mmCIF file of C-alpha atoms in Angstrom:
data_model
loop_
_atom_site.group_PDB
_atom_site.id
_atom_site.type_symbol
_atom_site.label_atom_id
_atom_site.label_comp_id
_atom_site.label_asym_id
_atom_site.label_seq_id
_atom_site.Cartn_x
_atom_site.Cartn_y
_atom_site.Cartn_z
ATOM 1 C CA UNK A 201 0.000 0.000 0.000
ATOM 2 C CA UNK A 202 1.605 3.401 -1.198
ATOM 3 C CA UNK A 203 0.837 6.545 0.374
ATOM 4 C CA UNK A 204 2.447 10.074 -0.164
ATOM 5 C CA UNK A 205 3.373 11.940 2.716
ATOM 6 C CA UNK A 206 3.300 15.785 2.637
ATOM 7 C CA UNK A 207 5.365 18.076 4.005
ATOM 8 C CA UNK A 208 4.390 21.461 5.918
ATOM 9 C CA UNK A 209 4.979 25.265 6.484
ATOM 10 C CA UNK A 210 4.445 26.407 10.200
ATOM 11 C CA UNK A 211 3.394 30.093 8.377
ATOM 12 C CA UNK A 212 3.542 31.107 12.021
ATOM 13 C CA UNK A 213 4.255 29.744 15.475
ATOM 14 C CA UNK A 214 3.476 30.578 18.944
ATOM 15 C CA UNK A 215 5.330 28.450 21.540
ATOM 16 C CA UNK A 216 3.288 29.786 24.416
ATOM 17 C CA UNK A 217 4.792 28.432 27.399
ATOM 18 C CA UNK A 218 6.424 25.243 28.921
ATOM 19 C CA UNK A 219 5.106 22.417 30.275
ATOM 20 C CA UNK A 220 5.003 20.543 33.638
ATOM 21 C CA UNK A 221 5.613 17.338 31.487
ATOM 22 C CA UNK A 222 8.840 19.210 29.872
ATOM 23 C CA UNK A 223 6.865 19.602 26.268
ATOM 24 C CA UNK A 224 5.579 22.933 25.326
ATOM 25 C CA UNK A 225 2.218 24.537 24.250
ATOM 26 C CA UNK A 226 2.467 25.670 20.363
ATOM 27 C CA UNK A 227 -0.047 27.494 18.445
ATOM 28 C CA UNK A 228 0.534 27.367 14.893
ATOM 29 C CA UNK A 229 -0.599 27.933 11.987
ATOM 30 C CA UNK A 230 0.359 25.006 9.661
ATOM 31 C CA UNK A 231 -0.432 24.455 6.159
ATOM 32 C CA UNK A 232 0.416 21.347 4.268
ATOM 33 C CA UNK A 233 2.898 21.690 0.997
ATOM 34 C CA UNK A 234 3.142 19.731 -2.484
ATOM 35 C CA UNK A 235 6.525 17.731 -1.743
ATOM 36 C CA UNK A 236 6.485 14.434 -0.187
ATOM 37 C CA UNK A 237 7.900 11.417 0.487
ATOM 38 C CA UNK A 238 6.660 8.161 -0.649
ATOM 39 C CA UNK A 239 5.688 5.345 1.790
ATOM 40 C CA UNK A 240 5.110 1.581 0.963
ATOM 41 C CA UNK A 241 4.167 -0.446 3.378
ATOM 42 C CA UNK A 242 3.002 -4.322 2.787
ATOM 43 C CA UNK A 243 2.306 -7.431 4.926
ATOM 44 C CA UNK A 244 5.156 -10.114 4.990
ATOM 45 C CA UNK A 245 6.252 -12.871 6.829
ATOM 46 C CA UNK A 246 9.326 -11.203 8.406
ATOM 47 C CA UNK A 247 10.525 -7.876 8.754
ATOM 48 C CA UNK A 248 12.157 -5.839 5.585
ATOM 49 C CA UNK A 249 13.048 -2.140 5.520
ATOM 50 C CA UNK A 250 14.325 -0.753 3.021
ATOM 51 C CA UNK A 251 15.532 3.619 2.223
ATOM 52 C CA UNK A 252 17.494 5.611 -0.533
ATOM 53 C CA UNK A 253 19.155 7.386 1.981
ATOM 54 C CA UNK A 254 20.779 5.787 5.230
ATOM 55 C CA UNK A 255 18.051 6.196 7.349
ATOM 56 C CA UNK A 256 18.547 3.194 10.062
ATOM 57 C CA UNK A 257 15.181 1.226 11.097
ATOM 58 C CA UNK A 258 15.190 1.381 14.934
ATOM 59 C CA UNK A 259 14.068 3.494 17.778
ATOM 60 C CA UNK A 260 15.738 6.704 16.112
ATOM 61 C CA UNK A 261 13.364 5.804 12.577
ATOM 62 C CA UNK A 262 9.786 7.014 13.280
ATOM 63 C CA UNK A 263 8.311 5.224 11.243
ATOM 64 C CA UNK A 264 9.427 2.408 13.190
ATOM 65 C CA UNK A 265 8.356 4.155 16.374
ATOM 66 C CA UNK A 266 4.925 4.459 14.751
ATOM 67 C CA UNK A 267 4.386 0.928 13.392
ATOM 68 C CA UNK A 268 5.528 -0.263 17.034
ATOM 69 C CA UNK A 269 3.207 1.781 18.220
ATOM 70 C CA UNK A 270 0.540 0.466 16.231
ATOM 71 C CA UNK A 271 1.263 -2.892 16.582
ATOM 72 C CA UNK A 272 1.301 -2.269 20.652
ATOM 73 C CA UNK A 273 -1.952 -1.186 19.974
ATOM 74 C CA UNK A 274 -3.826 -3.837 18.435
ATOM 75 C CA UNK A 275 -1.674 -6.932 20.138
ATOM 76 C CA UNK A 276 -0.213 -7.676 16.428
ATOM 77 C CA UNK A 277 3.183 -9.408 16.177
ATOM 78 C CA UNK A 278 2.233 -9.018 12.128
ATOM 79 C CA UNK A 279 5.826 -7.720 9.912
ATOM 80 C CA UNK A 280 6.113 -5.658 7.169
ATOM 81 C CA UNK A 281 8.026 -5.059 4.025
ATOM 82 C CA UNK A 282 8.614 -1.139 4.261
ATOM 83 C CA UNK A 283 10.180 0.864 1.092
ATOM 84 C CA UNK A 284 10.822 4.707 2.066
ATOM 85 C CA UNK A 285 11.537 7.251 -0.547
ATOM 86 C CA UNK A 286 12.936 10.133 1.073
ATOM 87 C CA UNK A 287 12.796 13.556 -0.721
ATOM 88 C CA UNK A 288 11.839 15.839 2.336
ATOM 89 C CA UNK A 289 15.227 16.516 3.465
ATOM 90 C CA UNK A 290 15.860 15.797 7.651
ATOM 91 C CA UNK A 291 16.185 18.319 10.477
ATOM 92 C CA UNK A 292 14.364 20.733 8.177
ATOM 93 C CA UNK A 293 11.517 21.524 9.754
ATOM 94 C CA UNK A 294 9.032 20.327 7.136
ATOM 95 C CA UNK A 295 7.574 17.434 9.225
ATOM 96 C CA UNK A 296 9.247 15.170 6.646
ATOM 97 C CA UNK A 297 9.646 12.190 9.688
ATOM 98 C CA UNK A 298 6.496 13.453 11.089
ATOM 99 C CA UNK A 299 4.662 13.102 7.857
ATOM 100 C CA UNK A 300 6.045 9.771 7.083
ATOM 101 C CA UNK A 301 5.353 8.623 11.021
ATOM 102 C CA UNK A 302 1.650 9.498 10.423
ATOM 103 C CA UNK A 303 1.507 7.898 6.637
ATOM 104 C CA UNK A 304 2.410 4.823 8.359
ATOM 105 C CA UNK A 305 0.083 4.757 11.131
ATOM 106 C CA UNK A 306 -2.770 5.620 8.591
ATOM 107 C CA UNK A 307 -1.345 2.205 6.164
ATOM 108 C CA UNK A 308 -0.786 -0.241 9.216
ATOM 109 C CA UNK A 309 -4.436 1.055 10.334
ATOM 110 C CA UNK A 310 -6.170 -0.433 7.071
ATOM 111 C CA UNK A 311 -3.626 -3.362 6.297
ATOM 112 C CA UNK A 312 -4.376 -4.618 10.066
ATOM 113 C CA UNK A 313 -8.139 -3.637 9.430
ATOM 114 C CA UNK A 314 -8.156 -1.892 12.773
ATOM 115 C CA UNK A 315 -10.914 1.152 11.405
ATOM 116 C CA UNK A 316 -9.608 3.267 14.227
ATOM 117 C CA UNK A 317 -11.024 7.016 13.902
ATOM 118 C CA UNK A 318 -8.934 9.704 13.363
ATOM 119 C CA UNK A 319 -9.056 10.820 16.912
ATOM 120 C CA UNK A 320 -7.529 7.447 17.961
ATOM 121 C CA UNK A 321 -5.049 7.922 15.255
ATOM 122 C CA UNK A 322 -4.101 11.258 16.948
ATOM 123 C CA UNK A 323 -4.130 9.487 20.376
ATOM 124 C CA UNK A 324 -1.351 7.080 19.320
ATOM 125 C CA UNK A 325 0.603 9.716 17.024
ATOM 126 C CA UNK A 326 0.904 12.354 19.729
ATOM 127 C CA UNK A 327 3.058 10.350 21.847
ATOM 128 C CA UNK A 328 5.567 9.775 19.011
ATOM 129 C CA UNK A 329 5.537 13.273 17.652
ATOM 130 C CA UNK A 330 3.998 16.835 17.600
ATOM 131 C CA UNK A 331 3.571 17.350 14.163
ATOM 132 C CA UNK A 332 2.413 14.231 13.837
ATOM 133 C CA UNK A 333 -1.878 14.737 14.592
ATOM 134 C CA UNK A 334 -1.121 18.072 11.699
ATOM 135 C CA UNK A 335 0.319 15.100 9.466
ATOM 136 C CA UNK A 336 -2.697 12.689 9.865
ATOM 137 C CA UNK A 337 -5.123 15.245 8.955
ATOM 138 C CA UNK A 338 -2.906 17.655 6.411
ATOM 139 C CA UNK A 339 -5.060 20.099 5.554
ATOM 140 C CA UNK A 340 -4.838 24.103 6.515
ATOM 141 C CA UNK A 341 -5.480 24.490 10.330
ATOM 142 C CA UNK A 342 -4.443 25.922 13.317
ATOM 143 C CA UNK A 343 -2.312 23.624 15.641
ATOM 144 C CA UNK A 344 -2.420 24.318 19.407
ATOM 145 C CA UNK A 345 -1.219 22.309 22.864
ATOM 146 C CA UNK A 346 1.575 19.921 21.946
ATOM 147 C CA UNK A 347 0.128 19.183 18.359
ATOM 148 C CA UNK A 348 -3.059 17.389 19.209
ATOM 149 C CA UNK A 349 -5.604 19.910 19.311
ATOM 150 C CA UNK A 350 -6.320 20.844 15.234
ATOM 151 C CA UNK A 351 -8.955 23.827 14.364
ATOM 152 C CA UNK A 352 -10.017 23.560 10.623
ATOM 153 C CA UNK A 353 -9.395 27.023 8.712
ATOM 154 C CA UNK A 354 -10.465 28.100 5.359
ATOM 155 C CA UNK A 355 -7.136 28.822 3.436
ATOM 156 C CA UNK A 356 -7.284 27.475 -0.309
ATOM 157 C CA UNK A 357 -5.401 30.169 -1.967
ATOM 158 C CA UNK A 358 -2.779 28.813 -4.857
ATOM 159 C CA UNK A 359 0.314 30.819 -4.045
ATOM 160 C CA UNK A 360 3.862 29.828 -5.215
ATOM 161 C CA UNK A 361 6.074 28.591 -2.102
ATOM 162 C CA UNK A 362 10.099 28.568 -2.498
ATOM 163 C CA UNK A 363 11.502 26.535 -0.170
ATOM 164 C CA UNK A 364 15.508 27.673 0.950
ATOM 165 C CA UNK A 365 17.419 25.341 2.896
ATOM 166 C CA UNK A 366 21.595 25.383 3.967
ATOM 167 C CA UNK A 367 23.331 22.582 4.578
ATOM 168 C CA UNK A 368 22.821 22.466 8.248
ATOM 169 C CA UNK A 369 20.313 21.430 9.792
ATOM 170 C CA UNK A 370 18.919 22.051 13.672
ATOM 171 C CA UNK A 371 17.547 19.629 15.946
ATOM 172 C CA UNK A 372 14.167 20.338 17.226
ATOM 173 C CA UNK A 373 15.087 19.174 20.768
ATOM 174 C CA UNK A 374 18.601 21.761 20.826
ATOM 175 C CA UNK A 375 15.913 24.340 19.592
ATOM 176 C CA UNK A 376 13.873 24.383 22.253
ATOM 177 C CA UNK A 377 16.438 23.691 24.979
ATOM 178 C CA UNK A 378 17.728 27.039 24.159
ATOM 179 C CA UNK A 379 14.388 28.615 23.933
ATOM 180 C CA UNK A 380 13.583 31.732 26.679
ATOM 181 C CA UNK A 381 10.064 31.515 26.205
ATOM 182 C CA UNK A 382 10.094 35.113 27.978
ATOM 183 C CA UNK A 383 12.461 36.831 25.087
ATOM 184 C CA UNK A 384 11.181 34.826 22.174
ATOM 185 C CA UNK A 385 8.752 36.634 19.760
ATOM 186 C CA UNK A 386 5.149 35.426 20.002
ATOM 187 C CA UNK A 387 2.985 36.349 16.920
ATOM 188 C CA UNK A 388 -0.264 36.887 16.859
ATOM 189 C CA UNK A 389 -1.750 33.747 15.176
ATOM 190 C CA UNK A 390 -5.271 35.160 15.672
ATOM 191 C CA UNK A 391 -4.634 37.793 14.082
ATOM 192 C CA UNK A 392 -2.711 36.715 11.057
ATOM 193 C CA UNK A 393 -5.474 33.859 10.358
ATOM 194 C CA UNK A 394 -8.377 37.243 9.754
ATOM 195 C CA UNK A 395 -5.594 38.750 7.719
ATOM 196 C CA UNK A 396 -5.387 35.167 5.385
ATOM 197 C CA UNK A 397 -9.150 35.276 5.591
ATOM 198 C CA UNK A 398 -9.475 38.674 4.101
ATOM 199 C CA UNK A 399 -6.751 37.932 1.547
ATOM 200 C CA UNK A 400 -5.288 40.950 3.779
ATOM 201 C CA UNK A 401 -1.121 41.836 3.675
ATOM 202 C CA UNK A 402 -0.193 39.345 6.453
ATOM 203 C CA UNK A 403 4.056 39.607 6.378
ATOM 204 C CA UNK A 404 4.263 42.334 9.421
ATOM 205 C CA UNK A 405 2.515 39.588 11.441
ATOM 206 C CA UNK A 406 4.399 36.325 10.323
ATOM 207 C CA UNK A 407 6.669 35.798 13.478
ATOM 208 C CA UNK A 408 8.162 32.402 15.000
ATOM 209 C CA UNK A 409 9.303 31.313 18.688
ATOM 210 C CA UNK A 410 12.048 29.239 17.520
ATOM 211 C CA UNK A 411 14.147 31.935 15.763
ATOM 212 C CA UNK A 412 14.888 32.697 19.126
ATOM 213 C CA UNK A 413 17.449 29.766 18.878
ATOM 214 C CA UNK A 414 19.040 30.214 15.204
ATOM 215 C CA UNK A 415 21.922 32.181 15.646
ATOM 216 C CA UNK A 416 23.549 29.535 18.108
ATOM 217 C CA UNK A 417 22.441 26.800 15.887
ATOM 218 C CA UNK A 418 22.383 27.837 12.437
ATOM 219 C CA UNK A 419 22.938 31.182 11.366
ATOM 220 C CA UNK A 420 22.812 30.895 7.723
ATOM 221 C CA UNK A 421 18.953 30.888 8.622
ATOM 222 C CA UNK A 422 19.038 34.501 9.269
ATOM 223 C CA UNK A 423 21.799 35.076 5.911
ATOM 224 C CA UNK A 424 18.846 33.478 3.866
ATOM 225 C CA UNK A 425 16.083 35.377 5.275
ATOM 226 C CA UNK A 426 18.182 38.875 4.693
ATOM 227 C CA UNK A 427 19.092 38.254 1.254
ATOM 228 C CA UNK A 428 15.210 36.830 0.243
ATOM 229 C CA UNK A 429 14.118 40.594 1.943
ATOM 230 C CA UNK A 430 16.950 42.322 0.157
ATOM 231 C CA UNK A 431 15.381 40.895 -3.272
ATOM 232 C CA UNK A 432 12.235 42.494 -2.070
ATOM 233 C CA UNK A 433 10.529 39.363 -0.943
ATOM 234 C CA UNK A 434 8.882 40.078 2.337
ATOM 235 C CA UNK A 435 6.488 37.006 2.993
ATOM 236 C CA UNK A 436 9.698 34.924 4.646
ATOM 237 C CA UNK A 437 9.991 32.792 7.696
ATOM 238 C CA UNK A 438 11.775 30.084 9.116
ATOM 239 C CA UNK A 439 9.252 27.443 9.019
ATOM 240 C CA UNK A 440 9.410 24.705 12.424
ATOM 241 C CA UNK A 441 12.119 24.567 14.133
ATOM 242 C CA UNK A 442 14.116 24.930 10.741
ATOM 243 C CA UNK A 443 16.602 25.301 9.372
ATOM 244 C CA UNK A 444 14.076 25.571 5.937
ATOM 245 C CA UNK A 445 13.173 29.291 5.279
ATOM 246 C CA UNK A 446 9.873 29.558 2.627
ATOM 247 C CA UNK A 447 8.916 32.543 0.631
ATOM 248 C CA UNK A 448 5.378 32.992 -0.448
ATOM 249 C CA UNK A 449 4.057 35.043 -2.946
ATOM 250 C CA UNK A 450 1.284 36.799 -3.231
ATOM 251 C CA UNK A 451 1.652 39.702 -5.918
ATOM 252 C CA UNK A 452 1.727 36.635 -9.629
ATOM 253 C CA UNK A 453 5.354 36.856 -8.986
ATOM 254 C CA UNK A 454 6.294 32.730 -10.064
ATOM 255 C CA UNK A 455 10.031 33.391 -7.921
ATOM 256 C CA UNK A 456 11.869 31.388 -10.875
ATOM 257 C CA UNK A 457 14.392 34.544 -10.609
ATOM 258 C CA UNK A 458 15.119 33.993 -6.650
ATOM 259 C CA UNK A 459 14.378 29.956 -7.195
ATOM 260 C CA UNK A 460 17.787 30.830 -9.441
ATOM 261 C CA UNK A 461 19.461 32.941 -7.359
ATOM 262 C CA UNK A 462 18.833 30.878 -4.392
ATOM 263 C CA UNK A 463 20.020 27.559 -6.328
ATOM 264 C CA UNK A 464 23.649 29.209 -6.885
ATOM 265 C CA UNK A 465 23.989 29.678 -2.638
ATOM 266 C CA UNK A 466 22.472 26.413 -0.846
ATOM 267 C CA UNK A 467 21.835 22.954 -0.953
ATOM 268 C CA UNK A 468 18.421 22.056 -1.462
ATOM 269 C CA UNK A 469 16.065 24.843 -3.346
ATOM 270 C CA UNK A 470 12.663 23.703 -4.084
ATOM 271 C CA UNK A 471 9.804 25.673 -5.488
ATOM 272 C CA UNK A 472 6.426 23.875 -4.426
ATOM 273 C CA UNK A 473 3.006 25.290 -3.589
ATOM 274 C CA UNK A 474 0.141 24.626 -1.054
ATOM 275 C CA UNK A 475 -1.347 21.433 -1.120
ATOM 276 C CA UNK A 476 -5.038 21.253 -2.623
ATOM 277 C CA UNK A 477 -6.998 18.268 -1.403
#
């Protein structure tokens, strides 16, 4: 059974405070792209895994974390044959493990014929990941608590996405370890969603938490982000907890010019759109 699984733009995030539990409370909005990885997941009589990149299949994979999970869930000792096709690249911030995580939950749910609803889905996925509940519904929405709680928004506008990423990559966990949740910016996601709504100039509000952390972990982030605004681009943001920047536009402007630009500077330059369902 072959699935695609999307990635995502956080086109802002709010992490409002830190847990008890040591997780934080996000509020997001999040709106699923057009690149993806492919997922193929089958029955078998014995475990086979196999990736075109090394991506090893233990506790550090989650899509094995997921299947486990699954598995856990319904008593099954059942195996797989799993073929991954990576082209969301890793520590990038566009749920690329995430989205993969919740494609196989959503496969091992109707090869095991378990008909779990989608809240039970997000039940088991939430453990594993917060992007993950975004993943299994991937569709525009605003994202609050530690992923699980998704609000529906009406958001169906066909604008051009460029997608800027440097070599480096950040680790979500380092991101928010260095996080002062009291000297972060917090954008107003309220806000920006009536702007969207009223197809309203919406860059003064996009804003993200986890920019906070860049310059320790990756400051080509911020070298992308001023040369995109220099070229007079001014929809830009980090999206997650990078180190991907996007650029959206807005004005009919296709950004082949900065797609070229960009290409000549950093590793992986992708120009994509939002995802119509």
């Amino acid at each position: 059974m072959i699935e695609k699984a999307y990635g995502k733009i956080n086109l802002s995030l709010d992490v409002v405070s830190r847990r008890e539990d040591g997780y934080h409370n996000l509020k997001s909005i999040m709106l699923p792209i057009n690149i993806y990885d492919v997922i193929d997941i089958e029955l078998a009589d014995e475990m086979q895994y196999q990736c075109n990149i090394d991506l090893p299949y233990d506790n550090s994979n989650i899509i094995y974390r997921c299947i486990e999970a699954m598995k856990k869930s319904a008593n099954s000792q059942q195996n797989f044959k799993i073929k991954i096709e990576k082209n969301i690249p890793l520590q990038a911030g566009l749920a690329g493990g995430s989205s993969d995580g919740a494609c196989a939950i959503r496969i091992v749910n109707k090869l095991l014929g378990l008909n779990y609803s989608f809240d039970q889905l997000v039940s088991i996925g939430s453990k594993i990941g917060a992007d993950i509940p975004f993943c299994l519904y991937s569709k525009p929405a605003i994202v609050e608590g530690i992923g699980e709680k998704i609000t529906p928004i009406d958001f169906n506008q066909d604008y051009p996405i460029l997608l800027i990423k440097p070599a480096m990559g950040i680790n979500t966990a380092e991101s928010f370890k260095l996080l002062d949740i009291d000297r972060c910016c917090h954008p107003n996601i309220d806000e920006l969603y009536k702007r969207l709504k009223n197809n309203q100039f919406f860059a003064d509000l996009l804003g993200n938490s986890l920019m906070y952390s860049v310059d320790k972990l990756c400051p080509q982030v911020n070298e992308i982000i001023d040369s995109v605004k220099k070229c007079g681009y001014d929809n830009v943001l980090m999206t997650g907890s990078g180190s991907t920047v996007f650029v959206i536009s807005t004005n009919g402007d296709d950004l082949k010019e900065l797609e070229q630009l960009m290409r000549k500077k950093y590793d992986f330059v992708c120009k994509t759109s939002l995802l119509s369902m």
